[in-house]
Coordinates of C-alpha atoms in Angstrom, one line a residue:
M1 CA 13.1 -30.1 30.8
T2 CA 13.3 -33.4 28.8
A3 CA 13.8 -33.3 25.1
S4 CA 10.3 -34.5 24.4
K5 CA 8.8 -31.8 26.7
A6 CA 10.9 -29.2 25.0
W7 CA 9.6 -30.3 21.6
E8 CA 6.0 -30.3 22.9
K9 CA 6.5 -26.7 24.1
Q10 CA 7.9 -25.7 20.8
I11 CA 5.0 -27.2 18.9
E12 CA 2.5 -25.4 21.3
E13 CA 4.2 -22.1 20.7
A14 CA 4.4 -22.7 17.0
E15 CA 0.6 -23.4 16.7
H16 CA 0.0 -19.7 17.4
D17 CA 2.5 -18.6 14.8
P18 CA 0.7 -17.5 11.5
A19 CA 3.5 -19.2 9.6
F20 CA 2.6 -22.6 11.1
T21 CA -0.3 -24.2 9.1
E22 CA -2.3 -27.3 9.9
R23 CA -2.3 -30.0 7.3
G24 CA -4.6 -32.5 8.9
P25 CA -5.5 -34.1 12.2
S26 CA -2.5 -33.8 14.5
R27 CA -0.2 -33.1 11.4
Y28 CA 1.6 -29.8 10.9
N29 CA 4.1 -28.2 8.6
L30 CA 7.4 -27.3 10.0
L31 CA 8.0 -23.7 11.0
L32 CA 7.8 -22.1 7.5
K33 CA 9.5 -18.9 8.6
M34 CA 12.5 -20.8 9.9
C35 CA 12.7 -22.8 6.7
A36 CA 12.5 -19.7 4.6
L37 CA 15.5 -18.3 6.4
R38 CA 17.6 -21.4 5.9
R39 CA 20.3 -21.1 3.3
H40 CA 22.6 -23.8 1.9
P41 CA 26.3 -23.1 2.7
S42 CA 27.2 -23.4 -1.0
A43 CA 24.4 -21.1 -2.3
L44 CA 25.4 -18.3 -4.5
D45 CA 24.3 -14.7 -3.9
N46 CA 23.6 -12.8 -7.1
P47 CA 26.0 -14.8 -9.2
K48 CA 27.3 -13.7 -12.6
V49 CA 26.2 -16.1 -15.3
S50 CA 28.4 -16.6 -18.4
V51 CA 26.3 -17.8 -21.3
V52 CA 28.6 -19.4 -23.9
I53 CA 27.2 -19.6 -27.4
P54 CA 29.2 -21.5 -30.1
V55 CA 28.1 -20.2 -33.5
Y56 CA 28.5 -21.6 -37.0
N57 CA 26.4 -20.4 -40.0
E58 CA 23.4 -19.2 -38.0
K59 CA 22.5 -15.9 -39.7
N60 CA 18.8 -16.7 -39.6
T61 CA 18.7 -17.2 -35.8
I62 CA 21.7 -15.5 -34.2
E63 CA 20.0 -12.1 -33.7
E64 CA 16.8 -13.6 -32.2
I65 CA 18.6 -15.9 -29.8
L66 CA 20.7 -12.9 -28.6
R67 CA 17.5 -11.0 -28.0
R68 CA 16.0 -13.9 -26.0
V69 CA 19.2 -14.3 -23.9
S70 CA 19.3 -10.5 -23.3
E71 CA 15.7 -10.6 -22.0
T72 CA 16.6 -12.9 -19.1
E73 CA 16.8 -11.3 -15.7
M74 CA 20.2 -12.1 -14.3
R75 CA 23.7 -10.6 -14.0
R76 CA 25.4 -12.0 -17.1
E77 CA 27.9 -11.9 -19.9
I78 CA 27.3 -13.4 -23.3
V79 CA 30.4 -15.1 -24.7
I80 CA 30.0 -15.7 -28.4
V81 CA 32.5 -17.8 -30.4
D82 CA 32.0 -17.8 -34.1
D83 CA 33.5 -20.9 -35.6
C84 CA 34.5 -19.3 -38.9
S85 CA 31.0 -18.8 -40.3
T86 CA 30.6 -18.3 -44.1
D87 CA 26.9 -17.4 -44.4
G88 CA 27.0 -13.8 -43.2
T89 CA 26.8 -14.6 -39.5
R90 CA 30.4 -13.3 -38.9
Q91 CA 29.5 -10.0 -40.6
Y92 CA 26.5 -9.6 -38.3
L93 CA 28.7 -10.2 -35.2
E94 CA 31.3 -7.8 -36.5
A95 CA 28.6 -5.1 -36.8
M96 CA 27.7 -5.7 -33.2
Q97 CA 31.3 -5.3 -32.2
Q98 CA 31.4 -2.0 -34.1
A99 CA 28.3 -0.8 -32.3
Q100 CA 30.0 -1.7 -29.0
A101 CA 33.1 0.3 -30.0
K102 CA 31.0 3.3 -30.7
G103 CA 29.5 3.1 -27.2
E104 CA 26.0 2.3 -28.6
A105 CA 23.6 0.2 -26.5
S106 CA 22.3 -1.9 -29.4
A107 CA 23.0 -2.8 -33.0
T108 CA 20.5 -2.7 -35.9
A109 CA 19.2 -6.2 -36.7
H110 CA 19.2 -7.7 -40.2
D111 CA 16.2 -10.0 -39.6
G112 CA 13.6 -7.2 -39.4
G113 CA 13.3 -7.6 -35.6
D114 CA 14.1 -5.3 -32.7
P115 CA 17.7 -4.1 -32.3
V116 CA 20.1 -6.4 -30.6
E117 CA 21.5 -5.3 -27.2
V118 CA 25.3 -5.4 -27.3
R119 CA 26.2 -4.2 -23.8
D120 CA 26.8 -7.7 -22.4
L121 CA 28.3 -9.3 -25.5
R122 CA 31.9 -10.6 -25.7
I123 CA 32.5 -11.8 -29.3
F124 CA 35.4 -14.0 -30.4
F125 CA 36.3 -15.4 -33.9
Q126 CA 38.0 -18.7 -34.6
A127 CA 40.7 -18.5 -37.3
Q128 CA 39.3 -21.7 -39.0
N129 CA 36.3 -24.0 -38.6
Q130 CA 37.0 -26.6 -35.9
G131 CA 33.6 -27.6 -34.5
K132 CA 31.4 -27.1 -31.5
G133 CA 33.7 -28.6 -29.0
A134 CA 36.6 -26.4 -30.0
A135 CA 34.4 -23.3 -29.9
L136 CA 33.2 -24.2 -26.4
R137 CA 36.8 -24.7 -25.2
R138 CA 37.6 -21.1 -26.4
G139 CA 34.4 -19.8 -24.8
F140 CA 35.0 -21.5 -21.5
A141 CA 38.5 -20.0 -21.4
E142 CA 37.1 -16.5 -21.9
T143 CA 34.4 -16.6 -19.2
T144 CA 34.5 -14.6 -16.0
G145 CA 31.2 -15.6 -14.4
D146 CA 30.4 -17.8 -11.3
I147 CA 28.2 -20.0 -13.4
V148 CA 28.8 -21.2 -17.0
L149 CA 25.8 -22.1 -19.2
V150 CA 26.0 -23.5 -22.7
Q151 CA 23.5 -22.1 -25.2
D152 CA 23.2 -23.2 -28.9
A153 CA 22.8 -20.4 -31.4
D154 CA 19.7 -21.9 -33.1
L155 CA 16.2 -21.6 -31.6
E156 CA 15.9 -25.2 -30.5
Y157 CA 16.6 -24.4 -26.8
D158 CA 14.7 -21.5 -25.1
P159 CA 16.4 -19.2 -22.6
K160 CA 13.0 -19.0 -20.8
D161 CA 14.2 -22.2 -19.1
Y162 CA 17.2 -20.5 -17.5
P163 CA 15.5 -20.1 -14.1
V164 CA 14.9 -23.9 -13.9
L165 CA 18.4 -24.6 -15.1
L166 CA 20.1 -22.2 -12.7
G167 CA 18.0 -22.8 -9.7
P168 CA 19.7 -25.9 -8.3
I169 CA 23.1 -24.2 -8.6
I170 CA 22.1 -20.8 -7.2
D171 CA 20.3 -22.6 -4.3
G172 CA 23.5 -24.5 -3.5
R173 CA 22.1 -28.0 -4.2
A174 CA 24.1 -28.7 -7.4
D175 CA 27.4 -28.1 -9.1
V176 CA 26.3 -29.3 -12.5
V177 CA 22.8 -29.3 -14.1
F178 CA 21.7 -31.0 -17.3
G179 CA 18.5 -29.9 -19.0
S180 CA 16.6 -32.9 -20.2
R181 CA 14.2 -33.0 -23.2
F182 CA 12.7 -36.2 -21.9
L183 CA 11.4 -35.3 -18.4
G184 CA 8.1 -33.9 -19.5
G185 CA 8.8 -30.5 -21.0
P186 CA 6.9 -29.4 -24.2
Q187 CA 8.7 -30.2 -27.4
R188 CA 8.3 -30.2 -31.2
V189 CA 7.6 -33.7 -32.5
H190 CA 9.7 -35.3 -35.3
Y191 CA 12.7 -37.6 -36.2
F192 CA 11.9 -40.8 -34.3
W193 CA 15.3 -42.3 -35.2
H194 CA 17.1 -39.3 -33.6
Y195 CA 15.2 -40.0 -30.5
V196 CA 16.3 -43.7 -30.6
A197 CA 19.9 -42.8 -31.2
N198 CA 19.8 -40.3 -28.4
K199 CA 18.4 -42.8 -25.9
V200 CA 21.0 -45.5 -27.0
L201 CA 23.9 -43.0 -26.5
T202 CA 22.5 -41.9 -23.2
I203 CA 22.1 -45.4 -21.8
L204 CA 25.6 -46.4 -22.9
S205 CA 27.0 -43.2 -21.3
D206 CA 25.1 -44.0 -18.1
V207 CA 26.6 -47.5 -18.1
M208 CA 30.1 -46.1 -18.5
T209 CA 29.7 -43.2 -16.0
N210 CA 27.3 -44.8 -13.5
L211 CA 25.1 -41.8 -13.8
K212 CA 21.3 -41.9 -14.3
L213 CA 20.8 -39.2 -16.9
T214 CA 17.9 -39.2 -19.4
D215 CA 19.5 -36.9 -21.9
M216 CA 23.3 -36.9 -22.2
E217 CA 23.2 -35.2 -25.6
T218 CA 21.4 -32.1 -24.4
C219 CA 22.8 -28.7 -25.3
Y220 CA 21.7 -27.2 -21.9
K221 CA 24.6 -28.0 -19.5
V222 CA 25.3 -25.7 -16.6
F223 CA 28.4 -25.6 -14.4
R224 CA 29.8 -23.9 -11.4
K225 CA 33.0 -22.3 -12.7
E226 CA 35.2 -24.5 -10.5
V227 CA 33.9 -27.6 -12.2
L228 CA 35.3 -26.6 -15.6
Q229 CA 38.5 -25.3 -14.1
G230 CA 39.5 -28.9 -13.3
I231 CA 38.7 -30.4 -16.7
T232 CA 40.7 -30.5 -19.9
L233 CA 38.5 -30.9 -23.0
K234 CA 39.8 -32.4 -26.3
S235 CA 36.8 -33.1 -28.5
N236 CA 36.4 -30.6 -31.4
R237 CA 33.0 -31.5 -32.7
F238 CA 29.8 -33.0 -31.1
G239 CA 32.0 -35.4 -29.1
F240 CA 32.0 -32.6 -26.5
E241 CA 28.7 -34.0 -25.0
P242 CA 29.9 -37.5 -24.0
E243 CA 33.3 -36.1 -23.1
I244 CA 32.1 -33.5 -20.6
T245 CA 29.7 -36.0 -19.2
A246 CA 32.4 -38.6 -18.6
K247 CA 34.8 -36.1 -17.1
V248 CA 32.2 -34.6 -14.8
S249 CA 31.2 -38.0 -13.6
K250 CA 34.8 -38.7 -12.4
G251 CA 34.6 -35.8 -9.9
K252 CA 32.7 -35.5 -6.7
W253 CA 30.2 -33.1 -8.2
R254 CA 26.5 -32.9 -7.4
I255 CA 24.7 -33.4 -10.7
Y256 CA 21.0 -32.5 -11.2
E257 CA 18.7 -33.0 -14.2
V258 CA 15.7 -30.7 -14.9
P259 CA 13.0 -30.7 -17.6
I260 CA 13.3 -28.2 -20.4
S261 CA 11.3 -27.4 -23.6
Y262 CA 12.7 -28.3 -27.0
A263 CA 11.8 -27.1 -30.5
G264 CA 14.1 -29.2 -32.7
R265 CA 14.9 -28.1 -36.3
T266 CA 14.7 -30.1 -39.5
Y267 CA 17.7 -30.4 -41.8
E268 CA 16.0 -27.9 -44.1
E269 CA 15.9 -25.4 -41.3
G270 CA 19.6 -25.8 -40.5
K271 CA 20.1 -28.8 -38.3
K272 CA 23.7 -29.9 -38.6
I273 CA 24.2 -33.1 -36.5
T274 CA 24.4 -36.3 -38.6
W275 CA 24.8 -40.1 -38.1
K276 CA 28.6 -39.6 -38.4
D277 CA 28.4 -37.5 -35.2
G278 CA 26.5 -40.3 -33.5
V279 CA 29.3 -42.7 -34.4
Q280 CA 31.9 -40.3 -33.1
A281 CA 29.9 -39.8 -29.8
L282 CA 29.8 -43.6 -29.4
G283 CA 33.5 -43.8 -29.7
C284 CA 33.9 -40.9 -27.2
I285 CA 31.7 -42.7 -24.6
F286 CA 34.2 -45.6 -24.4
R287 CA 37.3 -43.5 -25.0
Y288 CA 36.8 -41.1 -22.1
K289 CA 35.7 -43.9 -19.7
I290 CA 39.1 -45.6 -20.3
A291 CA 41.4 -42.7 -21.0
D292 CA 41.5 -39.0 -20.3

């Protein structure tokens, strides 16, 4: 039987399969049952996700963000690194550690909300304040999961986006995923000049790395564990964002970008990044293109 005859026979048999649906005159979907059974060789089966949360002076939001992360349906650990907070955040985290030591499932919240689950928490304290990049270095070193996801301690980024962020990696299509605030997801509207600065930094980063990202400065960055194992990070503050982007771009990693929601804070609500961090990020874009 010729190849064309064999294909015609397969189509004829498939037409009687309930999973084979007509799209139009003489046009059909592929065998949906066969497609559903296909699995990418690098897909992950029930992976453990390490959610790394750098924390500095977030007593008003730390308990709520932990509640939201704990509500996500996945096998996980939550690695918290307190960067020497001075506003009471450290004391809240110490109370959670004490609840863990007593074998309790949750700790009483100080914000008037539901108790905070402590089962999946791993809490570490920096001896002195060093910055977000340093806290993330410590957190990455402590992770044990198959996937590592960065989560800020404020409420600007919503864990409800985890399925979208994790999907490409779990499916085996990606090694790194960036969550973009500029791909159509809902977001709170303010600070035009922050938007301009972000776009300028992203474009410059894209020029240096030859990537086509829309949001290099996003908090939501997700990695297969082996990606981070081959990278040495040096930035202590917000220079982490251009540094990790530059170093990921030097590998042969498959990078995806997905839309996320964003509820940015005002400075009165606790936003910390300033124009000085933008200048530092600019320097990091060029530095990590030229040198390690």
